[in-house]
Short mmCIF file of C-alpha atoms and ligand atoms in Angstrom, two decimals:
data_model
loop_
_atom_site.label_atom_id
_atom_site.label_comp_id
_atom_site.label_asym_id
_atom_site.label_seq_id
_atom_site.Cartn_x
_atom_site.Cartn_y
_atom_site.Cartn_z
CA MET A 1 22.50 12.37 -15.25
CA THR A 2 21.72 10.31 -12.23
CA ALA A 3 18.34 10.27 -10.55
CA ALA A 4 17.54 11.65 -7.12
CA ILE A 5 16.72 8.83 -4.72
CA ILE A 6 13.28 9.22 -3.14
CA ASP A 7 13.72 8.37 0.53
CA GLY A 8 10.47 6.60 1.39
CA LYS A 9 11.81 5.49 4.74
CA ALA A 10 12.44 9.08 5.87
CA PHE A 11 9.01 10.25 4.60
CA ALA A 12 7.34 7.27 6.31
CA ASP A 13 9.14 8.00 9.59
CA GLY A 14 7.78 11.55 9.43
CA LEU A 15 4.25 10.36 8.69
CA ARG A 16 4.41 7.82 11.52
CA ALA A 17 5.46 10.58 13.90
CA ARG A 18 2.50 12.68 12.70
CA VAL A 19 0.14 9.73 13.23
CA GLY A 20 1.56 9.31 16.74
CA ALA A 21 0.96 12.99 17.50
CA ALA A 22 -2.59 12.83 16.11
CA ALA A 23 -3.33 9.71 18.18
CA ALA A 24 -2.02 11.39 21.34
CA GLU A 25 -4.21 14.41 20.64
CA LEU A 26 -7.29 12.24 20.11
CA LYS A 27 -6.67 10.55 23.43
CA THR A 28 -6.25 13.81 25.32
CA ALA A 29 -9.13 15.65 23.68
CA HIS A 30 -11.67 12.84 23.27
CA GLY A 31 -10.41 9.80 25.21
CA VAL A 32 -10.18 7.90 21.92
CA VAL A 33 -7.43 5.34 21.21
CA PRO A 34 -7.69 4.26 17.54
CA GLY A 35 -7.47 0.48 17.32
CA LEU A 36 -6.20 -1.71 14.48
CA ALA A 37 -7.11 -5.40 14.18
CA VAL A 38 -4.85 -7.49 11.98
CA VAL A 39 -6.00 -10.95 10.92
CA LEU A 40 -3.53 -13.51 9.59
CA VAL A 41 -4.76 -16.88 8.38
CA GLY A 42 -2.14 -19.57 7.85
CA GLU A 43 1.64 -19.56 8.12
CA ASP A 44 2.90 -17.81 4.97
CA PRO A 45 6.38 -16.61 6.09
CA ALA A 46 6.31 -13.29 4.17
CA SER A 47 2.83 -12.49 5.56
CA GLN A 48 4.03 -13.28 9.09
CA VAL A 49 6.83 -10.72 8.68
CA TYR A 50 4.43 -8.07 7.31
CA VAL A 51 1.86 -8.64 10.03
CA ARG A 52 4.48 -8.42 12.78
CA SER A 53 5.74 -5.10 11.44
CA LYS A 54 2.19 -3.72 11.14
CA SER A 55 1.44 -4.54 14.78
CA ARG A 56 4.76 -3.17 15.99
CA ALA A 57 4.21 0.07 14.06
CA ALA A 58 0.70 0.43 15.51
CA GLU A 59 2.07 0.02 19.01
CA GLN A 60 4.87 2.54 18.43
CA ALA A 61 2.35 5.12 17.19
CA GLY A 62 0.28 4.65 20.35
CA LEU A 63 -2.60 2.88 18.59
CA GLY A 64 -4.46 -0.06 20.05
CA HIS A 65 -3.70 -3.29 18.22
CA PHE A 66 -5.39 -6.64 18.18
CA ASP A 67 -3.70 -9.59 16.50
CA HIS A 68 -5.72 -12.57 15.36
CA ARG A 69 -3.81 -15.64 14.12
CA LEU A 70 -5.92 -18.41 12.66
CA PRO A 71 -4.82 -21.78 11.27
CA ALA A 72 -4.75 -22.38 7.51
CA THR A 73 -7.58 -24.88 8.05
CA THR A 74 -9.98 -22.12 9.21
CA ALA A 75 -13.42 -22.36 7.58
CA GLN A 76 -14.89 -19.46 5.61
CA ALA A 77 -17.77 -19.09 8.10
CA GLU A 78 -15.35 -18.96 11.03
CA LEU A 79 -13.29 -16.20 9.40
CA GLU A 80 -16.40 -14.21 8.52
CA ALA A 81 -17.65 -14.64 12.11
CA LEU A 82 -14.38 -13.12 13.37
CA VAL A 83 -14.80 -10.20 10.95
CA ALA A 84 -18.37 -9.71 12.25
CA ARG A 85 -17.08 -9.58 15.84
CA LEU A 86 -14.44 -7.01 14.86
CA ASN A 87 -17.09 -4.96 13.01
CA ALA A 88 -19.12 -4.85 16.23
CA ASP A 89 -16.20 -4.13 18.56
CA PRO A 90 -16.11 -0.40 19.40
CA ALA A 91 -12.38 -0.58 20.27
CA VAL A 92 -11.59 -1.63 16.68
CA ASP A 93 -11.43 1.20 14.12
CA GLY A 94 -9.47 -0.59 11.41
CA ILE A 95 -9.62 -4.18 10.18
CA LEU A 96 -6.94 -5.66 7.95
CA VAL A 97 -7.17 -9.24 6.74
CA GLN A 98 -3.72 -10.08 5.40
CA LEU A 99 -3.74 -11.32 1.81
CA PRO A 100 -3.37 -13.69 0.12
CA LEU A 101 -5.62 -16.04 2.08
CA PRO A 102 -4.86 -19.78 2.06
CA LYS A 103 -6.43 -21.85 -0.71
CA GLY A 104 -10.10 -22.62 -0.17
CA LEU A 105 -10.95 -19.27 1.41
CA ASP A 106 -12.89 -16.74 -0.69
CA GLN A 107 -11.07 -13.42 -0.45
CA THR A 108 -13.86 -11.43 -2.09
CA ARG A 109 -16.46 -12.62 0.40
CA VAL A 110 -14.21 -11.91 3.38
CA ILE A 111 -13.51 -8.37 2.18
CA ALA A 112 -17.22 -7.83 1.52
CA ALA A 113 -17.90 -8.79 5.15
CA ILE A 114 -15.73 -5.95 6.53
CA ASP A 115 -17.54 -2.79 7.64
CA PRO A 116 -16.50 -0.24 4.96
CA ALA A 117 -15.96 2.35 7.71
CA LYS A 118 -13.28 0.05 9.21
CA ASP A 119 -11.78 -1.13 5.91
CA VAL A 120 -8.33 0.45 6.34
CA ASP A 121 -7.06 -1.54 3.33
CA GLY A 122 -9.58 0.31 1.12
CA LEU A 123 -10.56 -2.91 -0.62
CA HIS A 124 -14.32 -3.04 0.05
CA VAL A 125 -16.40 -2.16 -3.02
CA VAL A 126 -17.83 0.84 -1.18
CA ASN A 127 -14.36 2.34 -0.77
CA ALA A 128 -13.23 1.32 -4.27
CA GLY A 129 -16.45 2.88 -5.59
CA LEU A 130 -15.96 6.13 -3.68
CA LEU A 131 -12.41 6.37 -5.05
CA ALA A 132 -13.52 5.56 -8.60
CA SER A 133 -16.33 8.10 -8.49
CA GLY A 134 -14.03 10.90 -7.41
CA SER A 135 -14.96 11.00 -3.70
CA MET A 136 -11.45 10.29 -2.45
CA ASP A 137 -12.09 12.48 0.58
CA ARG A 138 -14.75 10.07 1.84
CA ALA A 139 -13.03 6.81 0.82
CA LEU A 140 -10.49 4.79 2.74
CA VAL A 141 -7.75 4.50 0.10
CA PRO A 142 -5.49 1.41 -0.24
CA CYS A 143 -2.24 2.04 1.63
CA THR A 144 0.39 1.29 -1.04
CA PRO A 145 -1.06 3.55 -3.75
CA LEU A 146 -1.80 6.24 -1.15
CA GLY A 147 1.83 6.13 0.01
CA SER A 148 3.07 6.18 -3.58
CA LEU A 149 0.98 9.26 -4.31
CA MET A 150 2.34 11.03 -1.22
CA LEU A 151 5.90 10.43 -2.45
CA LEU A 152 5.01 11.69 -5.94
CA LYS A 153 3.41 14.85 -4.60
CA ASP A 154 6.25 15.46 -2.20
CA ARG A 155 8.68 15.25 -5.10
CA LEU A 156 6.73 16.97 -7.87
CA GLY A 157 4.15 19.18 -6.19
CA ASP A 158 1.22 19.63 -8.58
CA LEU A 159 0.81 16.60 -10.87
CA SER A 160 -1.74 18.26 -13.17
CA GLY A 161 -1.31 17.43 -16.83
CA ALA A 162 1.46 14.86 -16.31
CA ASP A 163 1.43 11.70 -18.41
CA ALA A 164 1.44 8.75 -16.02
CA VAL A 165 1.70 5.03 -16.66
CA VAL A 166 0.78 2.42 -14.09
CA VAL A 167 2.20 -0.98 -14.92
CA GLY A 168 -0.09 -3.56 -13.28
CA ARG A 169 -3.86 -3.61 -12.81
CA SER A 170 -4.24 -5.29 -9.40
CA VAL A 171 -7.12 -4.44 -7.10
CA LEU A 172 -4.65 -3.72 -4.28
CA VAL A 173 -2.35 -1.35 -6.19
CA GLY A 174 -2.68 -0.77 -9.96
CA ARG A 175 -6.36 0.15 -10.17
CA PRO A 176 -6.53 2.44 -7.12
CA MET A 177 -3.20 4.03 -8.16
CA ALA A 178 -4.71 4.91 -11.54
CA GLN A 179 -7.78 6.41 -9.85
CA LEU A 180 -5.63 8.53 -7.53
CA LEU A 181 -3.58 9.83 -10.47
CA ILE A 182 -6.75 10.70 -12.40
CA GLY A 183 -7.86 12.58 -9.28
CA GLU A 184 -4.62 14.57 -9.52
CA ASN A 185 -5.42 15.49 -13.15
CA CYS A 186 -2.83 13.18 -14.71
CA THR A 187 -3.41 11.51 -18.07
CA VAL A 188 -3.24 7.87 -17.05
CA THR A 189 -2.39 4.69 -18.94
CA VAL A 190 -2.83 1.36 -17.18
CA ALA A 191 -0.50 -1.18 -18.77
CA HIS A 192 -0.65 -4.92 -18.12
CA SER A 193 0.36 -8.31 -19.46
CA ARG A 194 -1.67 -7.88 -22.66
CA THR A 195 -0.53 -4.33 -23.43
CA ARG A 196 1.18 -3.92 -26.80
CA ASP A 197 4.59 -2.25 -26.75
CA ILE A 198 4.61 -1.57 -23.06
CA ALA A 199 8.16 -0.16 -23.23
CA ALA A 200 7.08 2.63 -25.59
CA ARG A 201 4.15 3.56 -23.34
CA CYS A 202 6.47 3.75 -20.36
CA ARG A 203 9.00 5.79 -22.34
CA SER A 204 6.44 8.50 -23.07
CA SER A 205 5.40 8.94 -19.41
CA ASP A 206 6.51 11.60 -16.93
CA ILE A 207 5.44 9.36 -14.05
CA LEU A 208 6.00 5.61 -14.07
CA VAL A 209 4.51 3.43 -11.32
CA ALA A 210 5.62 -0.20 -11.48
CA ALA A 211 3.37 -2.67 -9.65
CA VAL A 212 3.61 -5.98 -11.46
CA GLY A 213 5.55 -8.24 -9.08
CA ARG A 214 8.11 -9.24 -11.72
CA PRO A 215 11.73 -8.70 -10.69
CA GLU A 216 13.47 -5.94 -12.70
CA MET A 217 11.03 -6.18 -15.60
CA ILE A 218 11.23 -2.47 -16.35
CA ARG A 219 14.57 -1.70 -17.97
CA GLY A 220 16.48 1.56 -18.17
CA ASP A 221 15.54 2.17 -21.79
CA TRP A 222 11.82 2.04 -20.86
CA VAL A 223 12.22 5.18 -18.75
CA LYS A 224 11.69 8.68 -20.15
CA PRO A 225 14.70 10.89 -19.36
CA GLY A 226 13.89 12.89 -16.23
CA ALA A 227 10.79 10.83 -15.32
CA THR A 228 9.77 10.08 -11.75
CA VAL A 229 9.78 6.32 -11.11
CA ILE A 230 7.86 4.71 -8.25
CA ASP A 231 8.78 1.05 -7.79
CA VAL A 232 6.14 -0.84 -5.82
CA GLY A 233 7.66 -4.28 -6.41
CA ILE A 234 9.22 -6.28 -3.58
CA ASN A 235 10.69 -9.43 -5.09
CA ARG A 236 13.09 -11.83 -3.40
CA VAL A 237 15.61 -13.23 -5.86
CA ALA A 238 18.59 -15.58 -5.59
CA ALA A 239 21.90 -13.80 -4.90
CA PRO A 240 24.43 -16.53 -4.18
CA THR A 241 27.85 -15.53 -2.86
CA ALA A 242 30.89 -17.59 -1.89
CA GLU A 243 29.95 -17.31 1.82
CA LYS A 244 26.21 -17.71 1.27
CA PRO A 245 25.49 -19.99 -1.69
CA ASP A 246 21.75 -19.83 -0.93
CA GLY A 247 21.75 -16.04 -0.33
CA THR A 248 18.88 -13.85 -1.53
CA ARG A 249 18.20 -10.14 -1.92
CA LEU A 250 15.21 -7.88 -2.53
CA VAL A 251 14.71 -6.20 -5.90
CA GLY A 252 11.90 -4.11 -7.31
CA ASP A 253 9.99 -4.36 -10.58
CA VAL A 254 12.44 -1.82 -12.03
CA ALA A 255 16.08 -2.52 -12.96
CA PHE A 256 17.27 0.08 -10.46
CA GLU A 257 20.81 0.85 -11.64
CA GLU A 258 19.73 1.16 -15.29
CA ALA A 259 16.69 3.32 -14.49
CA LYS A 260 18.66 5.52 -12.09
CA ALA A 261 20.90 6.60 -14.96
CA VAL A 262 17.88 7.93 -16.91
CA ALA A 263 15.17 8.96 -14.44
CA GLY A 264 14.85 12.29 -12.65
CA ALA A 265 13.92 10.58 -9.39
CA ILE A 266 13.37 6.98 -8.32
CA THR A 267 12.33 5.01 -5.23
CA PRO A 268 14.79 2.33 -4.07
CA VAL A 269 13.86 -1.22 -3.00
CA PRO A 270 13.99 -1.64 -0.09
CA GLY A 271 13.46 1.76 1.54
CA GLY A 272 11.08 3.34 -0.99
CA VAL A 273 7.37 2.53 -1.15
CA GLY A 274 7.52 -0.36 1.36
CA PRO A 275 7.77 1.76 4.53
CA MET A 276 5.00 4.04 3.21
CA THR A 277 2.49 1.18 3.14
CA ILE A 278 2.68 0.67 6.89
CA ALA A 279 2.71 4.40 7.66
CA CYS A 280 -0.44 4.84 5.55
CA LEU A 281 -2.13 1.92 7.30
CA LEU A 282 -1.64 3.75 10.60
CA ALA A 283 -2.87 7.00 9.06
CA ASN A 284 -5.96 5.23 7.67
CA THR A 285 -6.68 3.77 11.12
CA VAL A 286 -6.68 7.24 12.70
CA THR A 287 -8.76 8.58 9.78
CA ALA A 288 -11.30 5.77 10.29
CA ALA A 289 -11.39 6.38 14.06
CA CYS A 290 -12.18 10.08 13.51
CA ARG A 291 -14.77 9.60 10.77
CA ARG A 292 -16.61 6.91 12.73
CA ARG A 293 -17.08 9.38 15.56
CA GLY A 294 -17.83 12.42 13.42
CA LEU A 295 -14.53 14.09 14.43
CA ALA A 296 -12.40 16.13 12.04
CA VAL A 297 -9.47 14.15 10.61
CA PRO A 298 -6.28 15.81 11.93
CA ALA A 299 -4.75 18.08 9.28
CA GLN A 300 -1.29 16.57 9.71
CA LEU A 301 -2.57 13.30 8.20
CA ALA A 302 -3.90 14.98 5.07
CA SER A 303 -1.87 13.55 2.24
CA ARG A 304 -3.18 15.69 -0.49
N1 GUN B 401 -0.65 -8.42 1.22
C1 GUN B 401 0.32 -7.71 0.62
N2 GUN B 401 0.06 -6.39 0.72
C2 GUN B 401 -1.10 -6.27 1.41
C3 GUN B 401 -1.89 -5.17 1.84
O1 GUN B 401 -1.58 -3.99 1.60
N3 GUN B 401 -3.01 -5.47 2.52
C4 GUN B 401 -3.38 -6.76 2.78
N4 GUN B 401 -4.51 -6.96 3.44
N5 GUN B 401 -2.68 -7.79 2.40
C5 GUN B 401 -1.55 -7.56 1.73
#
C-alpha cells in the first residue's frame, strides 16, 4: 500500500482565495480592509523569508499589511512600545511578532503585550485559555495547528473517537494541536522527549502529528498501517551533490518514503502543512477584523 499525498498547497490556495473573497466582501459591504502587522526583530535569514511570504500573501488576498523591521539591538521597552502603537491603530486587525526573538528579548512579555483581539498567532494566554477551556469559537487559534486540523478534517471528515498522537509539546504547535484534537473528540496523547517508548505510542494511533523539529525522527515502523500522518517539521539538512557540494534540502520530522509505504495518507515537506500556516494567518486576520467590529465571520472561513 502507498499513502495518499495530502496536498496542503492546493488546500491553502483554495483557502487563500476564500480569504480574498471574504476581504473583498467586507470592503464592499462595510468599507473594512483587514490589516496585518508583521514585526521582525533582527536578521535571522529563515525568519526574513517567512515574513516576506506572509506580507506578500496578505497583499495578494487584498489585506492591508504593515511591515516593521527592527534591529537585533532593539530594547524590550521599544518593542513593547511598538506593540502598544499597533494595539491602538484601528487599521491593524492582526499583529504577528515573528519568533524566535533575538537573545535578550523576553518573548513571553512581548506576547502578553499584544491585544488578544489582534493576536492572530493565538499565543496570548487569553487565546490559549479560550482554546484550552473549549471555547475554540471565541479564540484566535495558532495558525499551524489550525491548518493541520483543516487538512485532517478534509481528509477524514469526523474525527470522533480517533486515537491521535501529537509528537512535540511546543506552545506554538504541540499544545494547541492537542487541544484542537480533544475538541474534535479524539483521544489524544502528547509525546515528547521524555516519553517512554514513543514508537509504540505512535504505532497505536490513527492520527499522527509530528511537530518536534528533528529531521526524519519518525520512522516508517512507528506508523500504524493506514494512519493519517501530518508532518509539521521543516528542517534544512545537508544534501551534497557533485554539482553542489554544499547543497541542502528540506525534510520533515517524518521519514517520508518509509512512512508513505505504511500510512493511509501523509503530508509532504515541502507542500504540506507549510502553505497552510500562511493561509490560516490570513484567515485569522479576517476573523479578527470581523470580531473586533461585531460582524459575523464569513462562513467560507469556517474551518470546522
Ligand atoms: N516562527 C515560526 N513559526 C511561527 C509562527 O507561526 N508565528 C510566529 N510569530 N513566529 C513563528
